[in-house]
Coordinates of C-alpha atoms and ligand atoms in Angstrom, one line a residue:
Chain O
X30 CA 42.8 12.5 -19.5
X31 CA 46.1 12.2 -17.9
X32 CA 47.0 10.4 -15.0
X33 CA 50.1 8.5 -13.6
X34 CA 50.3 4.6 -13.9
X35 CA 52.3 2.6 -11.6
X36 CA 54.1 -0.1 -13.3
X37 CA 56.0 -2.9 -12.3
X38 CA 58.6 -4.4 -15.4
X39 CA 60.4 -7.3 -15.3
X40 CA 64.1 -6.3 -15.7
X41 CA 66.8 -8.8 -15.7
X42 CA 68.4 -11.4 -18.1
X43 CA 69.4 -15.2 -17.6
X44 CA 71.2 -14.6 -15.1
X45 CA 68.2 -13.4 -12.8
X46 CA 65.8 -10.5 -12.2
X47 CA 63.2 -8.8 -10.5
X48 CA 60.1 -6.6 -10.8
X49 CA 60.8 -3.2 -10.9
X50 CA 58.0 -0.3 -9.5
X51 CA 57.7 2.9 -11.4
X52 CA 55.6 5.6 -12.5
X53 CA 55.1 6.8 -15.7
X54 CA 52.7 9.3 -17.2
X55 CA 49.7 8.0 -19.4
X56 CA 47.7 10.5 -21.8
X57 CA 44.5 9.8 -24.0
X58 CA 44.3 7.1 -26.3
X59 CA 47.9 5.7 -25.7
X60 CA 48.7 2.1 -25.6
X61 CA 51.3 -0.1 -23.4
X62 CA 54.0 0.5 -25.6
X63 CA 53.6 4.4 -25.7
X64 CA 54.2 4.2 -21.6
X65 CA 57.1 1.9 -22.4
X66 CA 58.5 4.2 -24.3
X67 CA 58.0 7.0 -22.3
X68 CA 59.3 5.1 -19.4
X69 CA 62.5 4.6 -21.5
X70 CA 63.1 7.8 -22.6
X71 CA 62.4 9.6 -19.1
X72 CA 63.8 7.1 -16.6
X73 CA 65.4 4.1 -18.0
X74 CA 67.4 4.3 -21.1
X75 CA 68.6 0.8 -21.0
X76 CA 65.4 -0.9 -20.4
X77 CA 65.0 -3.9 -23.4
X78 CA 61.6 -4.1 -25.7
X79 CA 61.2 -5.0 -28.9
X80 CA 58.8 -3.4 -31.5
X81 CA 58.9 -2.7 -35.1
X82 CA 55.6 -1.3 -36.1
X83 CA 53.4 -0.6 -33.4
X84 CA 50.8 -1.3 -36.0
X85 CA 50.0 -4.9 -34.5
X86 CA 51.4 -6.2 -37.7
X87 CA 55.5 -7.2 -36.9
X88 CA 54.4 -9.5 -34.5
X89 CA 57.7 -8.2 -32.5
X90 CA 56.2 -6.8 -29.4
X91 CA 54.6 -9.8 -27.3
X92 CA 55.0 -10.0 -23.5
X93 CA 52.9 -10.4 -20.9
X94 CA 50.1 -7.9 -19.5
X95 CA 49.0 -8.4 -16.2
X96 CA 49.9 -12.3 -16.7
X97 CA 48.3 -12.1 -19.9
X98 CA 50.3 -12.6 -23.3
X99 CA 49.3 -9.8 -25.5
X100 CA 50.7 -7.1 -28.3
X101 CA 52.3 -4.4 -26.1
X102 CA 51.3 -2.0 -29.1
X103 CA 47.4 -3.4 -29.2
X104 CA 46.9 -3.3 -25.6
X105 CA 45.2 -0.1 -25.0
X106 CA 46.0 1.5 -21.7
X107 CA 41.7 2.4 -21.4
X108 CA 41.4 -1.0 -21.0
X109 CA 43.0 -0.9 -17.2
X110 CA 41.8 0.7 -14.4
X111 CA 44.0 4.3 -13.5
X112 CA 44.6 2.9 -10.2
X113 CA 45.6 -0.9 -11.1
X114 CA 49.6 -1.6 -11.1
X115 CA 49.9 -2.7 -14.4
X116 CA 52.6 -5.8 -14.3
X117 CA 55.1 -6.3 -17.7
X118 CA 56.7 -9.9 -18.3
X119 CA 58.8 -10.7 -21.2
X120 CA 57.0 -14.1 -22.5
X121 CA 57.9 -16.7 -19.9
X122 CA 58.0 -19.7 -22.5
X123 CA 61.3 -19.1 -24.1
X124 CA 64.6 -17.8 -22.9
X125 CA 64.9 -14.2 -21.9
X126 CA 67.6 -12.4 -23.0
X127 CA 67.2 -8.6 -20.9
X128 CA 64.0 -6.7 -19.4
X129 CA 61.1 -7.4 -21.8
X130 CA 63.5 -9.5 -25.1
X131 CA 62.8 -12.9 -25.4
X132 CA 64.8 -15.5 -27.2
X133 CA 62.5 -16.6 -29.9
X134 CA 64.7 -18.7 -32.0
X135 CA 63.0 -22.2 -30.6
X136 CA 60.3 -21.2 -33.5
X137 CA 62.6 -20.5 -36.0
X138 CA 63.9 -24.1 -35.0
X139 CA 60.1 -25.7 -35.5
X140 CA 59.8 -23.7 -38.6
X141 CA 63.3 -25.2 -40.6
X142 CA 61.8 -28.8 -39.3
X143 CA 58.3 -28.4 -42.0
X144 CA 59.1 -29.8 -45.2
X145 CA 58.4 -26.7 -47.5
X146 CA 55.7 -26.3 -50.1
X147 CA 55.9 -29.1 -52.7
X148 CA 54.3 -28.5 -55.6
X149 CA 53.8 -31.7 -58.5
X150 CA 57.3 -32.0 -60.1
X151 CA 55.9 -31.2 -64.0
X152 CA 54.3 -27.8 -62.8
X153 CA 57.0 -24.7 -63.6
X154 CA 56.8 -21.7 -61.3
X155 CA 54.1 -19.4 -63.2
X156 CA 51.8 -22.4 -64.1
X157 CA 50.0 -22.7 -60.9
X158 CA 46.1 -22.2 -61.1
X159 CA 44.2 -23.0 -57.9
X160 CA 40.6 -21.6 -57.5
X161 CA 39.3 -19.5 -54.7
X162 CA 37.3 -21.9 -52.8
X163 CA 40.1 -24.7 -52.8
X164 CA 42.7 -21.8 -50.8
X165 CA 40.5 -19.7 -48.6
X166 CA 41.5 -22.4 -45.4
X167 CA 44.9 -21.8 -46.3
X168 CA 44.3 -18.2 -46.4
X169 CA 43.1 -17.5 -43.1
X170 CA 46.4 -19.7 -41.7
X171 CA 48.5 -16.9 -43.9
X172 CA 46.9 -14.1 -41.8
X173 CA 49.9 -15.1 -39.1
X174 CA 52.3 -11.7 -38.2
X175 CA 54.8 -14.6 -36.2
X176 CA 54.0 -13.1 -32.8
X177 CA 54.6 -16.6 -30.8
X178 CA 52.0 -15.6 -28.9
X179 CA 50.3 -18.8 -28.9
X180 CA 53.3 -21.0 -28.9
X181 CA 54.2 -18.9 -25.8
X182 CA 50.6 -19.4 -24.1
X183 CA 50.6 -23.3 -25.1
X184 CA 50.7 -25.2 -21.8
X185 CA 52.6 -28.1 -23.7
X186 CA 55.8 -26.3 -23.7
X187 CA 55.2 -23.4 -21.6
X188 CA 54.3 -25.7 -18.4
X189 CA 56.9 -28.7 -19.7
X190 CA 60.2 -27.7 -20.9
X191 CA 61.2 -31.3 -22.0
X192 CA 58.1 -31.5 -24.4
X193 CA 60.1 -28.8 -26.8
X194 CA 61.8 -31.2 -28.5
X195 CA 58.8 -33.0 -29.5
X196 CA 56.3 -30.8 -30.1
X197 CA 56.4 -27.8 -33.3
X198 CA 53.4 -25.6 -31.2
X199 CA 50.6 -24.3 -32.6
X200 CA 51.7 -21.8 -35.1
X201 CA 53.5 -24.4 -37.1
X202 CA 51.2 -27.3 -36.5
X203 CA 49.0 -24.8 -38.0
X204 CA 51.6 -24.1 -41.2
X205 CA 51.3 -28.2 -42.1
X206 CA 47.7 -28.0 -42.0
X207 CA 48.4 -25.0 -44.5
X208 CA 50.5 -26.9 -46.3
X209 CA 48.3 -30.3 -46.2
X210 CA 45.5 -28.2 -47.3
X211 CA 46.6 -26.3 -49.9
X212 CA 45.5 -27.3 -53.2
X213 CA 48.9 -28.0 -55.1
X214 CA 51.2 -29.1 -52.3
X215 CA 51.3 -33.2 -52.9
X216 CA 53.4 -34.1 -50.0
X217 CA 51.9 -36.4 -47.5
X218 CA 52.2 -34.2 -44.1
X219 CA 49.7 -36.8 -42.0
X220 CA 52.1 -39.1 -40.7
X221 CA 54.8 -36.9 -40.0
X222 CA 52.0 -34.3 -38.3
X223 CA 51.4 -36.9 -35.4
X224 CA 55.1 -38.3 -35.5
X225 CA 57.4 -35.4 -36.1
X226 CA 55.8 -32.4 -35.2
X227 CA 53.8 -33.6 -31.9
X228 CA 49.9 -33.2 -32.6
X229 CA 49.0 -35.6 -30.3
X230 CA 50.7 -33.4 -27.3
X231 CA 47.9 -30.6 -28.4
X232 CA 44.9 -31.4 -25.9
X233 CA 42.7 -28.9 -28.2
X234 CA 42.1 -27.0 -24.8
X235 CA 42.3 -23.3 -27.2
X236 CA 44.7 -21.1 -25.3
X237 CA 46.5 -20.3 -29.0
X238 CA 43.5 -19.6 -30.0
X239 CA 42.1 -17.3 -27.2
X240 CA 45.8 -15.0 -27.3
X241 CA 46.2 -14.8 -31.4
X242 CA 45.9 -10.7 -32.0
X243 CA 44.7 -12.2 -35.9
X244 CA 41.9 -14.2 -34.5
X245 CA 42.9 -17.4 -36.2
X246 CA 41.0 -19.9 -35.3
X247 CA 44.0 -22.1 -34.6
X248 CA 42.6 -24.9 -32.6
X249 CA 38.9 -25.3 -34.5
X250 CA 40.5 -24.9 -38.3
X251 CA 43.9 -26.4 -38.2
X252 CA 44.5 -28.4 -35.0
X253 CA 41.6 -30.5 -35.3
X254 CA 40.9 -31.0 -39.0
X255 CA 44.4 -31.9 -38.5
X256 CA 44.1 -34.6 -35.9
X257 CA 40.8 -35.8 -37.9
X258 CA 43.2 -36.3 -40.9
X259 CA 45.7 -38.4 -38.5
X260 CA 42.0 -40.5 -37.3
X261 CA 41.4 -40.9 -41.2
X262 CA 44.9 -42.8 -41.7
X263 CA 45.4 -44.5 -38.5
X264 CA 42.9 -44.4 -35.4
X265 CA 40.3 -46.1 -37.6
X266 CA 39.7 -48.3 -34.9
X267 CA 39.0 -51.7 -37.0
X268 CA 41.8 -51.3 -38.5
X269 CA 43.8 -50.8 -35.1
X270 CA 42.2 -53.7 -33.7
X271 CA 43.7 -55.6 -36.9
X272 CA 46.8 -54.6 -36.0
X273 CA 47.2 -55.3 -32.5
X274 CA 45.6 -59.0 -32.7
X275 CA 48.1 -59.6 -35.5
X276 CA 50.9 -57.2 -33.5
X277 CA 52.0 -55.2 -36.8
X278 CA 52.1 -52.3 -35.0
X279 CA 55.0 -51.2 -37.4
X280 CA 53.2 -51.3 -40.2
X281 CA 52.6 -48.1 -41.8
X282 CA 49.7 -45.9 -42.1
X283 CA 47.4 -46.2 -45.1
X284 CA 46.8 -43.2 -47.2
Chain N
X22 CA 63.8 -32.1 -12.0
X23 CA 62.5 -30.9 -8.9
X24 CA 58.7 -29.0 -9.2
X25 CA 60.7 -25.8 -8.6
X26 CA 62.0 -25.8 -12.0
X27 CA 59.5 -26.9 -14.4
X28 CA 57.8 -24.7 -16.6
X29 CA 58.0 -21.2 -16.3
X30 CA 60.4 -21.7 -13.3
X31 CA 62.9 -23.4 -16.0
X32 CA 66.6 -22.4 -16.3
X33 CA 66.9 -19.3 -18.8
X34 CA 63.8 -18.3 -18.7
X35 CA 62.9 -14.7 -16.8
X36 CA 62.8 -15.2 -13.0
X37 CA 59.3 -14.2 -12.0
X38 CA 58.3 -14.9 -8.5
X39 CA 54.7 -16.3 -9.2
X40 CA 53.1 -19.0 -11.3
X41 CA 51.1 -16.7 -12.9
X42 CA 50.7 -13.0 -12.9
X43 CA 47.1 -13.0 -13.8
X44 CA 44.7 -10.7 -11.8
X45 CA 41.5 -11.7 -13.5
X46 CA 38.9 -14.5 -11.6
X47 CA 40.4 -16.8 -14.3
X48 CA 39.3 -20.2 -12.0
X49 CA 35.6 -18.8 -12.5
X50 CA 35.3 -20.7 -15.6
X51 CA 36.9 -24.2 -14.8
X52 CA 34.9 -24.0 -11.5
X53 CA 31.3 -22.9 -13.2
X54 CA 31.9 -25.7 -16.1
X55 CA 32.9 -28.1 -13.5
X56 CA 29.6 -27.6 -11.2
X57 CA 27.4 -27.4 -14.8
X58 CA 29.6 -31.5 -15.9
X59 CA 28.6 -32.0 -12.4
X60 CA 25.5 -31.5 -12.1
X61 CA 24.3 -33.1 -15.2
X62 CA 26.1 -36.0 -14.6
X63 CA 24.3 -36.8 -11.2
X64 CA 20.3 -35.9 -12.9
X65 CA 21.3 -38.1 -16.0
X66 CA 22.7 -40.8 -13.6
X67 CA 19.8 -40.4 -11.3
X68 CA 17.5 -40.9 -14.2
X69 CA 19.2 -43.3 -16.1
X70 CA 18.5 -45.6 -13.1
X71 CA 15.2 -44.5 -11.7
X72 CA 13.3 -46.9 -14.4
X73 CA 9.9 -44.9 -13.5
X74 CA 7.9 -41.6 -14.7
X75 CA 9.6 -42.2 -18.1
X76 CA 6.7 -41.8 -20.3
X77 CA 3.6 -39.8 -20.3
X78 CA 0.6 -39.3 -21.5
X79 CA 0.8 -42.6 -23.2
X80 CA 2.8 -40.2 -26.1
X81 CA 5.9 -38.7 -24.4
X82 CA 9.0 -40.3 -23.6
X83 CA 11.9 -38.6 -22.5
X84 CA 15.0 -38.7 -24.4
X85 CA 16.8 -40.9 -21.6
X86 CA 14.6 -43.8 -22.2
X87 CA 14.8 -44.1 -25.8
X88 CA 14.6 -46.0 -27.2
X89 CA 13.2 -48.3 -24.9
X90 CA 14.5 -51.5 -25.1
X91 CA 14.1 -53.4 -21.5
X92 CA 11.7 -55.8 -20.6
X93 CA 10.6 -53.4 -17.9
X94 CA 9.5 -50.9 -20.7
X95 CA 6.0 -53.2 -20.5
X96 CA 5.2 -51.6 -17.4
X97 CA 4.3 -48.2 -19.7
X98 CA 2.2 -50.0 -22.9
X99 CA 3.5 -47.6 -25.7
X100 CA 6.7 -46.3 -24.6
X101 CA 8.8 -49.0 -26.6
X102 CA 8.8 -48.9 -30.3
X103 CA 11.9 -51.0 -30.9
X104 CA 11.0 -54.1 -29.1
X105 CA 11.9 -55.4 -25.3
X106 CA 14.5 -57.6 -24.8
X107 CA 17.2 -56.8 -22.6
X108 CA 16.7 -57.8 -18.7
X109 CA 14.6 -56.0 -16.5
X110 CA 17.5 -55.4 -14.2
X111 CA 18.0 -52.2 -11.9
X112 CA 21.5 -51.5 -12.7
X113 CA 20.4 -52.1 -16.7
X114 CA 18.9 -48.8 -17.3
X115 CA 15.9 -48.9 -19.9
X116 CA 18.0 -47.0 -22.9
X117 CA 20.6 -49.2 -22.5
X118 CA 21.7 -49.8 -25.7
X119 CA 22.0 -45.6 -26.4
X120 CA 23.1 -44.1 -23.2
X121 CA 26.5 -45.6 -22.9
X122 CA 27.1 -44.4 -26.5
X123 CA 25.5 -40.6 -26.2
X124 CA 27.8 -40.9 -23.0
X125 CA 30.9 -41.7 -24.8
X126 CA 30.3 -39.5 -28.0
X127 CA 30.1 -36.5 -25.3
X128 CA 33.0 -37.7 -23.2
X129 CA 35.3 -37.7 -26.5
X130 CA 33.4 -34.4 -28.2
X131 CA 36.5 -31.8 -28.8
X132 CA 34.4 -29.8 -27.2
X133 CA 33.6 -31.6 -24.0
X134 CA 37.5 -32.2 -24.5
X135 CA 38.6 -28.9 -23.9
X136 CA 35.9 -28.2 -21.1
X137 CA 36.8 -31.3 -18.5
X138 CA 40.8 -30.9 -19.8
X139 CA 40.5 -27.2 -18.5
X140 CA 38.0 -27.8 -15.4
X141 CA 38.3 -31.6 -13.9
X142 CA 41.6 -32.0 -15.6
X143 CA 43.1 -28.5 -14.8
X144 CA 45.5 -29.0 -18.0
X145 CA 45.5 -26.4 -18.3
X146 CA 42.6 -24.3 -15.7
X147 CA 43.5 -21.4 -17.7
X148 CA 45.7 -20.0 -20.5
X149 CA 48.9 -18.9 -19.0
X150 CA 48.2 -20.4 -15.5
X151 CA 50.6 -23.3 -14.7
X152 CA 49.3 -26.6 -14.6
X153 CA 49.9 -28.8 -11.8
X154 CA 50.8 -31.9 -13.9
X155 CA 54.5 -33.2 -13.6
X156 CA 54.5 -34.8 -16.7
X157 CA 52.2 -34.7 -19.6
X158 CA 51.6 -37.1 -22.4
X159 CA 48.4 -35.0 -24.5
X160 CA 46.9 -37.4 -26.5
X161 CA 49.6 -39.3 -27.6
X162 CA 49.0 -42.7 -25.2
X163 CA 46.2 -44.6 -24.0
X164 CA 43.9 -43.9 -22.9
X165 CA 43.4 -40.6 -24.1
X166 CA 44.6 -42.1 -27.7
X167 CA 41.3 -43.9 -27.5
X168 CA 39.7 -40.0 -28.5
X169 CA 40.2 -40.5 -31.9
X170 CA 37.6 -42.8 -32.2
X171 CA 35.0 -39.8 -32.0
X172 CA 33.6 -39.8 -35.6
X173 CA 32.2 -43.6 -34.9
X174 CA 30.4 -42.5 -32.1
X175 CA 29.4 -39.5 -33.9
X176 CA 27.7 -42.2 -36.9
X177 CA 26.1 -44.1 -33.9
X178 CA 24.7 -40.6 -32.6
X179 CA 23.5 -39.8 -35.7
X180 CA 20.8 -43.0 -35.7
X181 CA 20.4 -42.1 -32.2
X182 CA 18.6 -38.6 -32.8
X183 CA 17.4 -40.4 -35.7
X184 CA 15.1 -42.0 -33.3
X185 CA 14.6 -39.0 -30.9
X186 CA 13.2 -37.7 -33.8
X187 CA 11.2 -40.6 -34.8
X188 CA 9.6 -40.3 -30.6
X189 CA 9.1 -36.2 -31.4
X190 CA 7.0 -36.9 -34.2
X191 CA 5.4 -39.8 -32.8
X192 CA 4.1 -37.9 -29.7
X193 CA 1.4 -36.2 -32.0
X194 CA -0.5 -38.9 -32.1
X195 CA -2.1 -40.1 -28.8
X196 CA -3.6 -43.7 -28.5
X197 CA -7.5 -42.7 -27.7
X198 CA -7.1 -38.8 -29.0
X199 CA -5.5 -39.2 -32.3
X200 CA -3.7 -36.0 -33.0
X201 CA -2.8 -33.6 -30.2
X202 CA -0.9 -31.4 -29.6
X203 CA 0.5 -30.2 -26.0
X204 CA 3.2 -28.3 -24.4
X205 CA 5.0 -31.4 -24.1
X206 CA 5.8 -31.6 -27.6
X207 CA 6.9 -28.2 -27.9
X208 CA 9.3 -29.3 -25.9
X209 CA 10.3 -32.5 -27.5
X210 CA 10.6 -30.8 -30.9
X211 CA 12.5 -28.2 -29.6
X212 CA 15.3 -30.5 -27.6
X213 CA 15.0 -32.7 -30.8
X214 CA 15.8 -29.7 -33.2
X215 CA 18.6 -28.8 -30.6
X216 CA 20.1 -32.2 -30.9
X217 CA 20.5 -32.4 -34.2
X218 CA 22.2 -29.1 -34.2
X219 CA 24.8 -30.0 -31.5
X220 CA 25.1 -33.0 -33.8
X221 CA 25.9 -31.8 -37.1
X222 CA 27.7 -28.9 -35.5
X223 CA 30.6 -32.2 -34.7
X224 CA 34.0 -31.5 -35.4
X225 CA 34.4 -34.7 -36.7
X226 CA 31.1 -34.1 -39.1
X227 CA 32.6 -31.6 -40.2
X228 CA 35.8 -33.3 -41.2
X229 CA 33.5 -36.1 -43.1
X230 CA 30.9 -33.7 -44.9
X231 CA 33.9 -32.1 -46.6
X232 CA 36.4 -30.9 -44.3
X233 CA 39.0 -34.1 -45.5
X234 CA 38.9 -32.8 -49.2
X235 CA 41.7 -30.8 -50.5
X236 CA 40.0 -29.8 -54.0
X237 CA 36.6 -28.0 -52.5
X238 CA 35.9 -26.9 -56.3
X239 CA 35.8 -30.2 -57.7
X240 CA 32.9 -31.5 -54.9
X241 CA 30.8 -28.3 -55.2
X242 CA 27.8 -30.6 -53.3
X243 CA 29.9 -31.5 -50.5
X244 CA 31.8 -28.1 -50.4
X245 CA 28.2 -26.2 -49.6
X246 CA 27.5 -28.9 -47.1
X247 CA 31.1 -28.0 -45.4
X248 CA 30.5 -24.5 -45.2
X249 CA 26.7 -24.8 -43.8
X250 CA 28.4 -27.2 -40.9
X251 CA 31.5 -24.7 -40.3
X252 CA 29.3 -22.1 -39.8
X253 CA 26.8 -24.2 -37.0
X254 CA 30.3 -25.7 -35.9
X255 CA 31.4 -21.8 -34.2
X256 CA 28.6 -22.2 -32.4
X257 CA 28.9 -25.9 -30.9
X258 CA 30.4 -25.2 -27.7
X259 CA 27.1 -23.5 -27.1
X260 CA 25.0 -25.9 -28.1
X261 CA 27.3 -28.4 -26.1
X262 CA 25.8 -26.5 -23.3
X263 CA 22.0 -25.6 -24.9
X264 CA 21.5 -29.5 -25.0
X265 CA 22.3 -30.3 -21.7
X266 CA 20.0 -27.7 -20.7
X267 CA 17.2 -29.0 -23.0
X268 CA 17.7 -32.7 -21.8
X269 CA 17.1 -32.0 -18.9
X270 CA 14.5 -29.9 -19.2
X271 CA 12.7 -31.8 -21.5
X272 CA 13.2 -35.2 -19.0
X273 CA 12.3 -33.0 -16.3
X274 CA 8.7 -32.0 -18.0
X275 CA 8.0 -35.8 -18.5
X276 CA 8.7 -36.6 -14.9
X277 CA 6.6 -34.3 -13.8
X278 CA 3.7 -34.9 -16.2
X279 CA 4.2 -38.4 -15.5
X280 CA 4.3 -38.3 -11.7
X281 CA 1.1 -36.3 -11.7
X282 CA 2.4 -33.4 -10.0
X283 CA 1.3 -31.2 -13.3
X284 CA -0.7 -31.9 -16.5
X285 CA 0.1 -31.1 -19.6
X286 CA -1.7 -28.3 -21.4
X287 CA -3.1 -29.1 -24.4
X288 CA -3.2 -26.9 -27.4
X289 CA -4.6 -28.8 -30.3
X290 CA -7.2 -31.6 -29.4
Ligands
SF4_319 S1 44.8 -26.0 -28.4 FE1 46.6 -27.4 -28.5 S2 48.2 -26.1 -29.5 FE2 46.6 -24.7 -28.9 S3 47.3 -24.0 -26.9 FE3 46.0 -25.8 -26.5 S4 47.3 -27.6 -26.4 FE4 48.5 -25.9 -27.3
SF4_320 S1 49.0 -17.8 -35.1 FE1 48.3 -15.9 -34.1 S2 49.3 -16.0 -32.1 FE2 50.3 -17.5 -33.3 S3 52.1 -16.5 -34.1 FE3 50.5 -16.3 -35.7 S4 49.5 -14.4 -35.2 FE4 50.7 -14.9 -33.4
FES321 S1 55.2 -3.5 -32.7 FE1 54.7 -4.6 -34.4 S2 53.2 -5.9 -33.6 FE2 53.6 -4.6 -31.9
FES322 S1 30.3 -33.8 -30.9 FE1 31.6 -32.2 -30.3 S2 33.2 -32.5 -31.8 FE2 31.9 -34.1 -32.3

């Protein structure tokens, strides 16, 4: 079936913007790229959007659907009525650059501010061993394409611009607990979790979970296991109550 | 900063003239789960305070009242198995030494978390909808630090159902009848069985059974134990809700059998 679906894309850049009507053709089967595309190559030449692989696998493509932060390339255009004005946002958390480009490089930031992997100083590259059962939590973490689509749809920085500073966002709260988890990494990520990287900003509500296009289950696997691990070393509330009759709140955490 | 610029209205980012583009009824949720908090919160209250139609058929007692522990529990012979002692007060409810605790371990349940955050709370009501909140501090500062004391509550909740159990089984047996068995303790088992899954399904469970272990294939006991609890712990947003549901129901079935306005059909005996 083909029909004609009005659109309206954000097109702008820093300096300010507006949402812009058109109408483009849809056919069978296409997705929200496709009409992107076609809108480009039929009416707009310079309109920004970024894609790679239209294969929901370059995680380059995020925006906003409708107010929704989705994959423009896994966002079926069957999904929408034919009639329903179909609005396109670049991702409103981080700085646009033109139309539907964001500036993404606040993750790159978080990501530089993880310790790597540290594996145990006498093990050469080529000697680690690690069985199945002890790296299939890390493995569902690895599953991550690096869409930001849940560090866009986190309320923490999305609805508070001075909590960016503090707080690393989902997808690399979610590479410590990788990291923490995995079998031959012997660094001690607890602490710094909580102190560094902002887990006690994450009020678990799910909204990185309910936008990733990989179905991590960020919030139930990583976020809270994580925030257990920060109860194991310091919200053992005997040991708090120790420390705040004696006032050594300085002290550090066991563990 | 002026509420015009925070969040998504923030310097450098694009310039879009709403909050939030969605179209869907996204405040359908927030609303439904607050009316559902709501709602229970009232009965249990209600109940929690009525100190009458607690027990029935000299066998049942409803979850609310258990374990029994106020001196006021003599004026049902048989409903306390744990002893009276605590005043016979009416603002000391009967289950006074459980409800305050059940209360808490729901209040900081990850769950329950994410379900008052996003309703009562509106932090946010919905993913991508602004929050009204000028400032926001997570979890980070009292009192919301206090959450990470779940897992104790979760140890206290587990001798809790222990006893919920111990009343399930105990409802068999009927002072004059001996065994019997009615609709009533259909119902117990099943809000009993319901409990322990809601329970075990705990986050911070979980974490304890297994979860905190980095080397799964060195505790092979406690690794099967993990992954039988992952697998209940998908579901325990649902059974957040089943068990509200079945302690209600199963309260409601003892009021009623104990107010006389039905009887309890008997299946066995
Ligand atoms: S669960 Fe935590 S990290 Fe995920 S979106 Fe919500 S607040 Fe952000
Ligand atoms: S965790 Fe999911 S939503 Fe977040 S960046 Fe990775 S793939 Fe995207
Ligand atoms: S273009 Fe690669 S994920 Fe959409
Ligand atoms: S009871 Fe819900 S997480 Fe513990």
């Amino acid at each position: 079936m083909t029909y004609t679906a009005r659109l309206r894309v954000w097109r702008g850049d820093t300096g300010g913007g507006a949402l812009t009507d058109y109408e483009v053709e849809v056919n069978e089967g296409e997705v929200v790229l496709d009409i992107l595309h076609r809108l480009q190559a039929t009416q707009t030449p310079d309109l920004a959007v970024r894609w790679n692989c239209k294969a929901g696998k370059c995680g380059s493509c995020s925006a906003e659907i409708n107010g929704r932060p989705r994959l423009l390339c896994m966002t079926r255009m069957s999904v929408f009525e034919p009639g329903e004005t179909l609005t396109v946002t670049p991702m409103r958390t981080f700085p646009v650059i033109r139309d539907l480009v964001a500036d993404v490089s606040f993750n790159y930031a978080k990501a530089r501010e993880i310790p790597s992997f540290t594996p145990p100083p006498d093990l050469g590259p080529g000697e680690y061993r690690m069985k199945q059962a002890d790296v299939g939590r890390s493995q569902e973490f690895r599953k991550c394409i690096e869409c930001y689509l849940c560090q866009n749809t986190c309320h923490v920085v999305r609805d508070h611009e001075e909590n960016k500073p503090a707080f690393a966002g989902p997808r690399y709260l979610m590479r410590v607990a990788e990291l923490e988890m995995h079998p031959l990494d012997i660094a001690d990520r607890v602490a710094d979790v909580q102190d560094e990287h902002g887990l006690g900003l994450c009020n678990i509500t799910k909204c990185c979970t309910d936008v990733c296009p990989e179905g991590i289950k960020i919030t139930d696997n990583a976020l809270i296991p994580m925030k257990e691990r920060v109860a194991d070393q310091r919200y053992d509330p005997l040991v708090w109550l120790g420390r705040t009759i004696t006032r050594r709140r300085d002290r550090p955490a066991r563990g | 900063m002026t509420a015009q610029v925070r969040g998504v209205a923030a310097p450098t980012r694009a310039q879009v003239p709403a909050g939030t583009l969605r179209t869907d009824r996204w405040w359908l949720l927030p609303a439904a789960t607050t009316v559902g908090l709501l709602t229970f919160v009232v009965y249990g209250g209600f109940r929690a305070f009525q100190q009458q139609y607690f027990f029935a058929d000299e066998r049942y007692l409803t979850p609310f009242y258990s374990p029994c522990v106020s001196l006021g529990c003599a004026s049902e012979p048989g409903s306390a198995h744990f002893g009276m002692f605590l005043p016979d007060h009416p603002l000391i409810p009967y289950a006074a030494l459980s409800l305050p605790f059940l209360l808490v371990f729901r209040l900081t349940c990850y769950y329950y978390r994410k379900a008052y955050y996003r309703s009562v709370w509106i932090a946010p009501a919905a993913c991508a909808v602004p929050e009204p909140h000028a400032k926001y501090t997570g979890e980070t500062r009292f009192p919301l630090i206090l959450q990470n004391a779940h897992r104790y509550l979760f140890y206290l909740t587990v001798i809790i159902s222990l006893i919920n159990t111990y009343d399930a089984i105990v409802a068999f047996r009927h002072p004059d009848d001996g065994f019997v068995v009615g609709i009533g303790n259909v119902v117990l088992l099943a809000n009993v069985v319901l409990l322990w899954c809601y329970t075990l399904s705990c986050h911070s469970c979980r974490h304890v059974m297994g979860g905190r272990l980095t080397h799964f294939s060195k505790h092979p006991v406690r690794y099967r134990i993990w992954t039988w609890i992952s697998a209940l712990n998908t579901r325990h947003a649902t059974f957040a809700w089943i068990t509200l549901g079945t302690l209600v129901v199963t309260d409601l079935y003892v009021l009623l059998v104990a107010s006389g306005t039905i009887t309890d059909l008997r299946l066995v005996g």
